[in-house]
Coordinates of C-alpha atoms and ligand atoms in Angstrom, one line a residue:
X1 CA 187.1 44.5 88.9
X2 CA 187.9 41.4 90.9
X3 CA 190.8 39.2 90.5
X4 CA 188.8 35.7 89.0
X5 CA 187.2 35.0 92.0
X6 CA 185.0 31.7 91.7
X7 CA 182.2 32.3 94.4
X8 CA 179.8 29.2 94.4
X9 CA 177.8 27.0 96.4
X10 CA 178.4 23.4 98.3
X11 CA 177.6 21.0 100.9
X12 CA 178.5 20.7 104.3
X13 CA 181.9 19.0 104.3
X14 CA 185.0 19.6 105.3
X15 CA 187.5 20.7 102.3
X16 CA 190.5 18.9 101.8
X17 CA 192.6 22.3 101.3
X18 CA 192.8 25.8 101.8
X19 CA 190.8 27.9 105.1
X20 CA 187.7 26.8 106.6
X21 CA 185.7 29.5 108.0
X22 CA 183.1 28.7 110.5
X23 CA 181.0 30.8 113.4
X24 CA 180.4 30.7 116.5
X25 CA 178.8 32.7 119.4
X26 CA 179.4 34.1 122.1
X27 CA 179.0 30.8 124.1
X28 CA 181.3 29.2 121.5
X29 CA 178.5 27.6 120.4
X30 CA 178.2 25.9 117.1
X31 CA 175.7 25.4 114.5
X32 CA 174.7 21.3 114.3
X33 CA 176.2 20.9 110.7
X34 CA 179.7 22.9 111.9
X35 CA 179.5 20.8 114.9
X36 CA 179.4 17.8 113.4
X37 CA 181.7 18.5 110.8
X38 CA 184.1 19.3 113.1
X39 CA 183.3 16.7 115.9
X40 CA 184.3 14.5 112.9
X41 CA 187.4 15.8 111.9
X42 CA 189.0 16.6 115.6
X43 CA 187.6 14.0 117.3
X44 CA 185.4 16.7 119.4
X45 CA 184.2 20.2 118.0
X46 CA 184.8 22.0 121.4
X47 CA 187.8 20.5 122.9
X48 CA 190.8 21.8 120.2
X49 CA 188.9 24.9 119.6
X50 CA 188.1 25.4 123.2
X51 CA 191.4 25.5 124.2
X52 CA 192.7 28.0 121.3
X53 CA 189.9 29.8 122.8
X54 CA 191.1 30.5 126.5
X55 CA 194.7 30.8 124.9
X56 CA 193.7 33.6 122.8
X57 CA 191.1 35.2 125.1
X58 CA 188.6 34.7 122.3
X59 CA 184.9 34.7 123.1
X60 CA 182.8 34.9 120.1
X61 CA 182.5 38.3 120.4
X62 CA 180.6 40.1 116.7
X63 CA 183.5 40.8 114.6
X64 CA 186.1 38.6 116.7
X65 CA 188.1 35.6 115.2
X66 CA 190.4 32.5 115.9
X67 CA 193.0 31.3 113.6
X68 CA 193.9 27.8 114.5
X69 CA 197.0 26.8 111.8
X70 CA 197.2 23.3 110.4
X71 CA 194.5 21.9 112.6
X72 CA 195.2 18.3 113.3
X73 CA 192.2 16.3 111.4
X74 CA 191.4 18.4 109.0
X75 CA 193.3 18.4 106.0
X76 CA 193.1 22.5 105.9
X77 CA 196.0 24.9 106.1
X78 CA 193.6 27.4 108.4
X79 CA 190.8 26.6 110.6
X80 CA 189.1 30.1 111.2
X81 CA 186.5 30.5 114.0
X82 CA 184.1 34.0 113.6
X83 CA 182.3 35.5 116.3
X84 CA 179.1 36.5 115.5
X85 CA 177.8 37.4 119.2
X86 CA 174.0 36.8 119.7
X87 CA 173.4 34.6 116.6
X88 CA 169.3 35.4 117.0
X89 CA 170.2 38.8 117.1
X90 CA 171.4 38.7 113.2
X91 CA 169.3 40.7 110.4
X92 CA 169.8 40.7 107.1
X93 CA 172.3 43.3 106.6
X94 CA 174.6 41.1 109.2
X95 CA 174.6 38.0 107.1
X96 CA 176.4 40.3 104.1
X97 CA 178.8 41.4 107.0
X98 CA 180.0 37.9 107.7
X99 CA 180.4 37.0 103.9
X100 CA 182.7 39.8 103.9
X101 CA 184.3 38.7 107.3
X102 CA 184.7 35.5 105.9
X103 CA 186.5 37.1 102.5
X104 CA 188.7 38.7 104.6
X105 CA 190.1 35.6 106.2
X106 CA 191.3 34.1 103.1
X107 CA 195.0 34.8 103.0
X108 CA 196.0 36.6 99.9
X109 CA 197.9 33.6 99.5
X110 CA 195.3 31.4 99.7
X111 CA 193.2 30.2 96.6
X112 CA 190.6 28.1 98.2
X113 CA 188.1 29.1 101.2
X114 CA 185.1 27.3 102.3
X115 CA 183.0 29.0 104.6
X116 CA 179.7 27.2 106.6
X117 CA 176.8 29.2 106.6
X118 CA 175.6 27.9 109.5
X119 CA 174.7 29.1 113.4
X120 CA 174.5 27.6 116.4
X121 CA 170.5 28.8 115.8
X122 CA 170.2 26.7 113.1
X123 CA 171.9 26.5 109.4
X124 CA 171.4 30.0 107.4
X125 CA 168.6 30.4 105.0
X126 CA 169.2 30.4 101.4
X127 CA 168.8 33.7 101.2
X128 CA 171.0 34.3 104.6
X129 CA 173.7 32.0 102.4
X130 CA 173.5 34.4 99.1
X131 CA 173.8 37.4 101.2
X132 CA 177.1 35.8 102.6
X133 CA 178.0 35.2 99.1
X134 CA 177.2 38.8 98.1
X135 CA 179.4 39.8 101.1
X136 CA 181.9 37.9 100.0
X137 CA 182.4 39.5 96.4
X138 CA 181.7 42.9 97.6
X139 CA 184.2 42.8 99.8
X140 CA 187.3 40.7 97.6
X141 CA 186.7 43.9 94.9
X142 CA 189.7 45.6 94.2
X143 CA 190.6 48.8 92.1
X144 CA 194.5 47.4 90.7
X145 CA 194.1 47.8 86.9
X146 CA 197.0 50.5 87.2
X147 CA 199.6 48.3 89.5
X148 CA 201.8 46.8 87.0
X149 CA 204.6 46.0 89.4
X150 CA 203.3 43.8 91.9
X151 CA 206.6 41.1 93.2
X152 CA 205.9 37.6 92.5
X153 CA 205.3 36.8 96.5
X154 CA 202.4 39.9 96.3
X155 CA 200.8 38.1 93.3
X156 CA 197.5 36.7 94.1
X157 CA 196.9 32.9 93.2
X158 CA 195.2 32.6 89.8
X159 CA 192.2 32.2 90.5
X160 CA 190.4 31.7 93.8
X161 CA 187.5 30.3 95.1
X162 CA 185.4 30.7 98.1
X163 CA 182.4 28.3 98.6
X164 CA 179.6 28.8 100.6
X165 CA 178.7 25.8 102.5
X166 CA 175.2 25.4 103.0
X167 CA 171.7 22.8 103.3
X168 CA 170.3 24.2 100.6
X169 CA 172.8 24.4 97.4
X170 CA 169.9 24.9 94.8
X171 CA 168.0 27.1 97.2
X172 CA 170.9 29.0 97.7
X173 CA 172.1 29.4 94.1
X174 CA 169.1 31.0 93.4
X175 CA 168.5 33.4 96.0
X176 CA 172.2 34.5 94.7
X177 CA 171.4 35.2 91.0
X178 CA 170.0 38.6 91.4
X179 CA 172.5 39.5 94.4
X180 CA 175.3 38.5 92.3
X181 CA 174.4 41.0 89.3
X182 CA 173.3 43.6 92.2
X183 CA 177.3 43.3 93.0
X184 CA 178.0 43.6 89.5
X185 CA 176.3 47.0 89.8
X186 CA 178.2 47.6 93.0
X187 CA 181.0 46.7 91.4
X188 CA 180.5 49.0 88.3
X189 CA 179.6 52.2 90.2
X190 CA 182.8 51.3 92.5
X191 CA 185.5 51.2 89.2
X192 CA 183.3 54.4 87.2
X193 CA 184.7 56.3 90.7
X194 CA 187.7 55.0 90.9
X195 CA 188.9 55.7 87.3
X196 CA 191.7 59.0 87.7
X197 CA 189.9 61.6 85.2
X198 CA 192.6 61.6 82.5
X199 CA 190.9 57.8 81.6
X200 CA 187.6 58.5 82.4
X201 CA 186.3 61.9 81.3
X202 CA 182.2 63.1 80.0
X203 CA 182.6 61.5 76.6
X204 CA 184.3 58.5 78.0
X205 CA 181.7 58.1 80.9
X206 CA 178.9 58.2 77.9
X207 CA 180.9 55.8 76.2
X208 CA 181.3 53.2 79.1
X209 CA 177.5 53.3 79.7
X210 CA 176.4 52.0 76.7
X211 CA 177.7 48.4 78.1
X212 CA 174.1 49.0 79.9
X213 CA 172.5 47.9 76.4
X214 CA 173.3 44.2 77.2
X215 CA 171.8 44.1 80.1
X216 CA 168.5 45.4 78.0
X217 CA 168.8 49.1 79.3
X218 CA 168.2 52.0 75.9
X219 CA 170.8 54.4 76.3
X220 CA 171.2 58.0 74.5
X221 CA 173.8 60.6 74.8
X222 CA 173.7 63.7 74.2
X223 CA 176.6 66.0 72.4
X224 CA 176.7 69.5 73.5
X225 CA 174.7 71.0 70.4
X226 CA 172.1 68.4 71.1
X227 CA 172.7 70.3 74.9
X228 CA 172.6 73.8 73.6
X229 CA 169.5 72.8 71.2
X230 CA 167.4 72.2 74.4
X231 CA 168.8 75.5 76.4
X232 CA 170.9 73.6 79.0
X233 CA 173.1 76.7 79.2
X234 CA 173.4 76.0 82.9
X235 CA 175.0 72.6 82.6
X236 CA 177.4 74.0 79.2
X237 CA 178.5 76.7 81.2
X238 CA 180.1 74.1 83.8
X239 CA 182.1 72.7 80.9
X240 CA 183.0 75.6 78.8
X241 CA 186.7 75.8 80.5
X242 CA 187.4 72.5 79.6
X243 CA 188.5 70.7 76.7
X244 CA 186.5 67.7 77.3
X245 CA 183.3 68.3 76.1
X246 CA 180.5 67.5 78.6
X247 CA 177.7 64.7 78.0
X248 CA 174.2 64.1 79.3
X249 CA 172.9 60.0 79.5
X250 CA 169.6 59.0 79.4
X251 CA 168.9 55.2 80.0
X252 CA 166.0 53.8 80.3
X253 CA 164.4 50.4 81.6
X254 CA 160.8 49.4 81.1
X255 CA 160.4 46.3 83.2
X256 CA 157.1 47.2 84.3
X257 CA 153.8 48.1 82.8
X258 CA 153.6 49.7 80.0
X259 CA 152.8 53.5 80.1
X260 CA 153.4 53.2 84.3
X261 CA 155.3 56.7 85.0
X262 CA 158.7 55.9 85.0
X263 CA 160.6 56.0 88.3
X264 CA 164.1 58.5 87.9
X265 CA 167.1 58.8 89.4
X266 CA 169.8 61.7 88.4
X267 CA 173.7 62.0 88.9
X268 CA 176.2 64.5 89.2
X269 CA 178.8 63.4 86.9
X270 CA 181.7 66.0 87.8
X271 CA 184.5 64.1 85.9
X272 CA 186.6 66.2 87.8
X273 CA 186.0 68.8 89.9
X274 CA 189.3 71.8 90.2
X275 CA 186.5 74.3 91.1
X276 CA 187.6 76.2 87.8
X277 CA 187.8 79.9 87.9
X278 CA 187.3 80.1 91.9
X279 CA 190.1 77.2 92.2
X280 CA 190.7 74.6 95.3
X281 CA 193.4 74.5 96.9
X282 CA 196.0 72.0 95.8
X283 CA 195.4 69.8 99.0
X284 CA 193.2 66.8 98.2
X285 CA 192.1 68.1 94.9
X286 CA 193.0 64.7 93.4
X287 CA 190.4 63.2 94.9
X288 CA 187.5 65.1 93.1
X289 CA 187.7 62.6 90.1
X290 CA 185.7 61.3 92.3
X291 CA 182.8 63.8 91.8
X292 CA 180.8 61.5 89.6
X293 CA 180.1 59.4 92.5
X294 CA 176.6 60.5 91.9
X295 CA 176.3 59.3 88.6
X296 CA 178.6 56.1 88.8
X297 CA 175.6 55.4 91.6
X298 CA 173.0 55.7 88.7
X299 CA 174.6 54.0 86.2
X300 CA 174.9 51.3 88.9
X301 CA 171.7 51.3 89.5
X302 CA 170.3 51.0 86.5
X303 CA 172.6 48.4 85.2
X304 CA 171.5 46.2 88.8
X305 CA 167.8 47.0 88.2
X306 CA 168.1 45.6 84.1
X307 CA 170.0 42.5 85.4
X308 CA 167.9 41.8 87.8
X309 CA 165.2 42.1 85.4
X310 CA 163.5 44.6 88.0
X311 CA 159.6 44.8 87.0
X312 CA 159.7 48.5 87.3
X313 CA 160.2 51.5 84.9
X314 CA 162.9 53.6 85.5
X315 CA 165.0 56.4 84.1
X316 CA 168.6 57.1 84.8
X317 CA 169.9 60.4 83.9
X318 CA 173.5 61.7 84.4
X319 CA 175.2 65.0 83.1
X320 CA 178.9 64.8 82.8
X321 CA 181.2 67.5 82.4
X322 CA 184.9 68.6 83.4
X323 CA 184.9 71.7 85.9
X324 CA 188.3 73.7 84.8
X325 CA 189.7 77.1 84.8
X326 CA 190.5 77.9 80.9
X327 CA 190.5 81.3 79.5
X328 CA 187.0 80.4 78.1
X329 CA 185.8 78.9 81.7
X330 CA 182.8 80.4 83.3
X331 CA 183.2 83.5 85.4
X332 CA 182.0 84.4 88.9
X333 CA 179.5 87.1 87.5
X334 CA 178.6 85.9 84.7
X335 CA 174.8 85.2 84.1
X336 CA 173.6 82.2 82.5
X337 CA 169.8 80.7 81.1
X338 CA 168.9 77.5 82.6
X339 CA 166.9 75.3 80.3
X340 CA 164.0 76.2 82.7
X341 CA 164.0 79.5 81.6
X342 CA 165.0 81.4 85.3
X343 CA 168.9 83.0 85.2
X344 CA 171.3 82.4 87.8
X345 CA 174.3 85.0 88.5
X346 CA 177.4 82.8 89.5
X347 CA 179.0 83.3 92.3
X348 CA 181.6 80.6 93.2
X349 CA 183.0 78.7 90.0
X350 CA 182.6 75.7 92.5
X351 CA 179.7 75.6 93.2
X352 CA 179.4 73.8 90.0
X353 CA 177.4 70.3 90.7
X354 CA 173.9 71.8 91.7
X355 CA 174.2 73.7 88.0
X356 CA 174.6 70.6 86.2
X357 CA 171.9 68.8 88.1
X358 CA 169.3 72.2 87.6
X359 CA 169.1 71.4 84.4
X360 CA 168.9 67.9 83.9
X361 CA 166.0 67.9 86.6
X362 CA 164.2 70.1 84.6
X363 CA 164.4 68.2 81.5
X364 CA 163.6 64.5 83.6
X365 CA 160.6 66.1 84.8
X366 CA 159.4 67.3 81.7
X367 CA 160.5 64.7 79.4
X368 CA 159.3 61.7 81.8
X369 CA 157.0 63.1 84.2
X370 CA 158.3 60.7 86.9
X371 CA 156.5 59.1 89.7
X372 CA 159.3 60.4 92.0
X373 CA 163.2 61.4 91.2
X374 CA 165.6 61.2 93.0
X375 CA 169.2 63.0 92.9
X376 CA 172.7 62.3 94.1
X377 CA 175.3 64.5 94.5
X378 CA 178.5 65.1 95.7
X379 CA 177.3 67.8 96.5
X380 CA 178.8 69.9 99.5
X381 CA 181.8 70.0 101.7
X382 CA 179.1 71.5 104.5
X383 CA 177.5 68.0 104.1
X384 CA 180.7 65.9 105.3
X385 CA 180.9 68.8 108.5
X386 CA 177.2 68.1 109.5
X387 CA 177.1 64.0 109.2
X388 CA 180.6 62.9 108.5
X389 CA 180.8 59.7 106.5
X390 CA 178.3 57.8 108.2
X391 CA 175.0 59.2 106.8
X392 CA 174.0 61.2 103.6
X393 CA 171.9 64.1 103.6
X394 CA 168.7 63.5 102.8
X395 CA 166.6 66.7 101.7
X396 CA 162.8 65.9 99.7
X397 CA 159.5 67.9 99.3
X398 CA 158.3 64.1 100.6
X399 CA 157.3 62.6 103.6
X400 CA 156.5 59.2 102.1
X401 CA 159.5 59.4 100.2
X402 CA 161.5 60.4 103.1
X403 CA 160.8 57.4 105.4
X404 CA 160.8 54.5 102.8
X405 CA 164.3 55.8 101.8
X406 CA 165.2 55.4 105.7
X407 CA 163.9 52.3 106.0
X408 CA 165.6 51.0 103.2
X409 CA 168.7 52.7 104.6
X410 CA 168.3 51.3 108.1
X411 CA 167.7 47.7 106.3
X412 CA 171.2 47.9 103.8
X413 CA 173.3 50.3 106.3
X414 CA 173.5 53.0 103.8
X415 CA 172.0 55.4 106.4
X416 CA 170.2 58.5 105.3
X417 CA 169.6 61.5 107.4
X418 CA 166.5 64.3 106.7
X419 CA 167.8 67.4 106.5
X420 CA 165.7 71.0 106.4
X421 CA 164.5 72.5 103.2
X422 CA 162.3 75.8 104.2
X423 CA 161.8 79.2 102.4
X424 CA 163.6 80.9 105.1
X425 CA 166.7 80.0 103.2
X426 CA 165.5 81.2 100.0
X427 CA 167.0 85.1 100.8
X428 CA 170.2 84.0 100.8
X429 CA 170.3 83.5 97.1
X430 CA 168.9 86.5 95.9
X431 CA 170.6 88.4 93.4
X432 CA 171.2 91.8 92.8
X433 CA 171.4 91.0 88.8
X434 CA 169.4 87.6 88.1
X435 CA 166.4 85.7 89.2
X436 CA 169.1 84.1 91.9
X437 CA 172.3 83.7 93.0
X438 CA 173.1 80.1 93.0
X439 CA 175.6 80.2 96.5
X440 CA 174.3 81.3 100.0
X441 CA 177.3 84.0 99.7
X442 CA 178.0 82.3 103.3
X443 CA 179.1 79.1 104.6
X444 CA 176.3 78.8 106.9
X445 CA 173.8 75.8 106.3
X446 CA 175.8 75.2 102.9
X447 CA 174.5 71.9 101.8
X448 CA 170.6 73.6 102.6
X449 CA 170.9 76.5 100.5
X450 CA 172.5 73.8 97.8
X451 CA 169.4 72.0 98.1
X452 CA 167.4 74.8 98.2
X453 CA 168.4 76.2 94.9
X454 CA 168.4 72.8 93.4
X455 CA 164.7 72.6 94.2
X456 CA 163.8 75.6 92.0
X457 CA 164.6 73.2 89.1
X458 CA 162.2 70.5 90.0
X459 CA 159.3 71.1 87.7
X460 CA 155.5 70.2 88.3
X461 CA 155.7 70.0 92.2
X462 CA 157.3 66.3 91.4
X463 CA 158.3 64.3 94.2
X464 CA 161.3 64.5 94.6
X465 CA 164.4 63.3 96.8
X466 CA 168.5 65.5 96.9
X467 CA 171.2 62.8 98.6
X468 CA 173.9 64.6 99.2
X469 CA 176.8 61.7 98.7
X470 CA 180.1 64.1 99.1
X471 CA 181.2 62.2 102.7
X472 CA 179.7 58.6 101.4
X473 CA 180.8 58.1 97.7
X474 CA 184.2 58.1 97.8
X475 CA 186.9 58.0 100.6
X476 CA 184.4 56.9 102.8
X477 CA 184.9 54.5 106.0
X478 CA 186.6 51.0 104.9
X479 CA 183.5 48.5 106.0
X480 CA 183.5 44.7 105.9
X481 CA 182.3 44.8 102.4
X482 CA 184.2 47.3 100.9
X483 CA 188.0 48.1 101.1
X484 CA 187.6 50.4 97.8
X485 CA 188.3 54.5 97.3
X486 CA 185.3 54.2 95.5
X487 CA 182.4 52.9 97.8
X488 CA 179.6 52.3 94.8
X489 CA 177.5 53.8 97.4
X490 CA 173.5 54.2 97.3
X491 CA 173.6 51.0 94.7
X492 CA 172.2 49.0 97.3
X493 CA 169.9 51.1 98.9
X494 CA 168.1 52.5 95.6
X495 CA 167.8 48.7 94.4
X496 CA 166.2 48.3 97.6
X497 CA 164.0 51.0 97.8
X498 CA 163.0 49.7 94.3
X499 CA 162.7 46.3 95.5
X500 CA 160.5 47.1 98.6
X501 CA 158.1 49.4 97.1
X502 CA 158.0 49.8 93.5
X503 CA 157.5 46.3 91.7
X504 CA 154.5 44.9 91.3
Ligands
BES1 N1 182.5 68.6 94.7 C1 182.5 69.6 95.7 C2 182.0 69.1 97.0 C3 182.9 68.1 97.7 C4 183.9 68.5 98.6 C5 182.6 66.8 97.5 C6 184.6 67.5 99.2 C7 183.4 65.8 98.2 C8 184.4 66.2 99.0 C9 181.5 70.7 95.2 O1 181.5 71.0 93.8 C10 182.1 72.0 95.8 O2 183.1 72.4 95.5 N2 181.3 72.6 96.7 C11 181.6 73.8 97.4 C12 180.4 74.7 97.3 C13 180.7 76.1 97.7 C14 181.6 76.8 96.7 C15 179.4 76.9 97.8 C16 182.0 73.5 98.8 O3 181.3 72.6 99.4 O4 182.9 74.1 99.3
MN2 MN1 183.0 72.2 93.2
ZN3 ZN1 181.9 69.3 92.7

C-alpha cells in the first residue's frame, strides 16, 4: 500500500521543480551526464557543490548526503548530492540501495523527485536504473490504511512522482516491468503481515489470496472438513481453541513445461500466535499477528513469479489457523494423528507452527512430488538468540540446495545461514506416550530440534529446505528499502533463487 506514487523513466535534464538527487563519490566526482547537467545549470558542477562540500565535511562517503536548498541555476527547491563511495565497487544489490536512498530524500512535502542514474564510472545500465526504481517503491511503501487522523501539514501531496533519469528510457522501462510486479509481491507479503489479526484472520487470509487468480495463479482452499477428510489432525488441533476456523491454500503456477515437477514453497500462516493453552506472556504478544510472515512470503512469491510470467512450475502452500486458549483448545498432553500417520504427544501449546507445517509438508510431497520445497516459518524464538535479525536459519537435507539459496542470499541481501540438522538431536523428542514429543522439553538448540521434528514430515527423502524467518519477517532492522513492521521478507530471494536456477 503506497500513497500514488508515479515511478517512471526520463531523460537527462534538469527538472524545473521539486529535488534533484544526484551521486557522487568519494572524490566528489561526477558521472558526465550529472556533470554536465549541472555544469549547465551553476555555471560549474564542482564549484557550488564543492564548497557545500568542505562546509558540511561531506565526502562522498556510501550512504552520506548534501542538501544544498534553492540552488541558484536550477529551478529546484533541493539539490541533493549521494555518496556512493567507490562507484566500481557497486553490485547489483547497491543500485536498489540508492533507489531507496534516493526515495528517502524526497521531503514528505515534496511531490516531485528526479533522480540521475548516473556515476562518475559511467551512466547506470538499464537494469542498474530499474533496480533504482525498484529501490525506490520498496522503500516509499507504507502500512497507514488505519491512520485516519493525519493534520493537514502531515498530509502527503496527492500524488508524487519520482523519475529515474537515465540514457536509456526504453531500455530502462523494460528491465523495470518484472521488478515493478516483483515489488508488487513485496509489497503484498509486506501488508498480509502487517494486517492486526482481528482483520486478517485463516478465512480471511484464504480469501485475500484468491486476488492471485488475476495474475493467472489456480488457487483452492480448503475448509476444515475438507482438513479433517485428509487426516490433518495435526494442523486442526492448532485451531481447535479458536473461533476462526483454520484454512489450508494451494496455488499453483505452471509457467513451465508441462508435467516438469513442480517447484514448492510452504508457509506458516499463524494468524495469530497467543501460544494457547501454555500462554505468552502479555509483553510483545501483539506482535505475533505477525506469525504468518511465512506464508505472506509465499503468497508473495507466487503472486511475483505469475506476474512475472516466471517459466517455472511452482506450488505455494500455506496453512492458516488462529493459536488460542478456549475451553476446547488443545492440551499439553494430548495426543494427536498427523496426516502422515505418526502421533505426536504435545508438549508446549506454543510450539504450534512446526504442527501446522508437519502436515501440509506431508500432503505437498505427496500430492506434488516436488523437485525441492522449501518452508518458512516463524518459527523459533531460539532462532532470533542465535542469528539476530540479520540472517535466517537455514536447515536442508541439501547441499545443492543449501548453497544456491546462499548465493541468492548473498546476491539480494536476504542472508541465510546453515544451521545443523543431525540424529543426535532426535532423543530429545522421544515420548513416553507417542511416536514423538514434538518440543526438545529444553531450551537448548531450540530452533534444531524444531527443524528436526519438522523433518519427520518430509515424505519420500524430498529435498527439502526449513527458513526459519522469526528474527527476519517482521520487526526486523529498518533498511534503505524498507521502513515497514512487515519486511515481505524472502520475496526477493525465492524469486531469485527461481530466477537463477530454475527457468529454462
Ligand atoms: N511464533 C513463535 C516464535 C516467535 C517468537 C516468532 C518471537 C517471532 C518472534 C512460536 O510459535 C513459538 O512460540 N515458539 C516457541 C517454541 C517453544 C515453546 C518450544 C519459542 O520459540 O519459544
Ligand atoms: Mn507459538
Ligand atoms: Zn508461532
Amino acid at each position: 500500500m503506497t500513497d500514488a506514487l508515479k515511478l517512471g523513466f526520463g531523460p537527462f535534464a534538469a527538472p524545473g521543480k521539486g529535488v534533484l538527487i544526484v551521486f557522487c563519490d568519494d572524490a566528489l566526482k561526477f558521472g558526465v551526464a550529472t556533470a554536465k547537467v549541472l555544469g549547465s545549470a551553476l555555471g560549474s558542477a564542482t564549484g557550488l557543490v564543492a564548497r557545500a562540500a568542505k562546509a558540511e565535511r561531506f565526502t562522498g562517503k556510501s550512504g552520506s548526503s548534501l542538501d544544498l536548498i534553492m540552488p541558484e541555476g536550477l529551478k529546484v527547491g533541493r539539490l541533493t548530492v549521494v555518496g556512493v563511495g567507490k562507484a566500481a565497487d557497486l553490485t547489483a544489490k547497491d543500485f536498489l540501495k540508492l533507489g531507496g536512498i534516493a526515495m528517502g530524500k524526497l521531503p514528505a512535502s515534496a511531490s516531485d523527485g528526479v533522480v540521475f542514474a548516473d556515476l562518475p564510472g559511467g551512466a547506470m545500465s538499464a537494469e542498474q536504473a530499474a533496480d533504482m526504481a525498484q529501490g525506490a517503491r520498496l522503500r516509499a511503501y507504507k502500512f497507514d490504511r488505519y491512520k485516519t487522523r493525519k493534520k493537514d501539514d502531515e498530509k502527503p501531496p496527492a500524488s508524487r512522482a519520482m523519475t529515474v533519469a537515465t540514457a536509456d528510457v526504453a531500455g530502462a522501462r523494460k528491465a523495470f516491468a518484472s521488478r515493478d510486479t516483483t515489488a508488487a509481491g513485496i509489497e503484498l507479503a509486506r501488508d498480509l503481515v502487517n494486517e492486526p489479526a482481528n482483520v486478517l484472520y485463516p478465512e480471511e487470509f484464504a480469501r485475500r489470496t484468491l486476488a492471485l487468480k488475476k495474475v493467472g495463479v489456480a488457487v483452492e482452499v480448503f475448509d476444515v472438513k475438507a482438513m479433517k477428510k485428509l487426516g490433518m489432525n495435526a494442523l486442526l488441533g492448532v485451531s481447535q481453541g479458536s473461533a476462526h476456523d483454520g484454512r489450508m491454500v494451494v496455488m499453483r503456477w505452471n509457467g513451465g513445461k508441462k508435467g516438469d515437477a513442480p517447484l514448492a514453497f510452504i508457509g506458516k500462516g499463524v494468524c495469530f500466535d497467543t501460544g494457547g493453552i501454555s500462554i505468552k506472556p502479555a509483553a510483545s504478544m501483539e506482535d505475533m499477528k505477525g506469525d504468518m510472515a511465512g506464508a505472506a512470503c509465499v503468497v508473495g512469491l507466487m503472486h511475483a513469479l505469475a506476474s512475472r510470467k516466471a517459466k517455472v512450475n511452482a506450488v505455494g502452500l500455506i496453512g492458516c489457523v488462529e493459536n488460542m486458549p478456549d475451553g476446547n483448545a488443545q492440551r499439553p498432553g494430548d495426543i494427536v494423528k498427523s496426516m502422515s500417520g505418526q502421533t505426536i504427544e504435545i508438549i508446549n501449546t506454543d510450539a504450534e507452527g512446526r504442527l501446522v507445517l508437519a502436515d501440509v509438508l506431508w500432503y505437498a510431497a505427496k500430492r506434488f512430488k516436488p523437485k525441492f520445497m522449501i518452508d518458512l516459518a516463524t518459527l523459533t524464538g531460539a532462532i532470533i538468540v542465535a542469528l539476530g535479525q540479520e540472517y535466517a536459519g537455514m536447515f536442508t537435507n541439501n547441499d545443492e540446495l543449501s548453497h544456491r539459496l546462499h548465493l541468492s542470499g548473498e546476491a539480494t541481501g536476504e542472508l541465510v545461514w546453515r544451521m545443523p540438522l543431525n540424529p543426535v538431536y532426535d532423543k530429545m523428542l522421544d515420548s513416553k506416550f507417542a511416536d514423538m514429543k514434538h518440543t526438545g522439553g529444553t531450551r537448548w538448540g531450540g530452533a534444531i530440534t524444531a527443524a528436526q521434528f519438522i523433518q519427520r514430515f518430509v515424505a519420500d527423502e524430498t529435498p527439502w529446505v526449513h527458513l526459519d524467518i522469526a528474527g527476519t519477517g517482521f520487526d526486523s532492522r529498518m533498511t534503505d528499502i524498507n521502513k515497514s513492521w512487515g519486511s515481505g521478507w524472502g520475496v526477493r530471494l525465492l524469486d531469485r533463487l527461481v530466477a537463477d536456477y530454475y527457468e529454462k
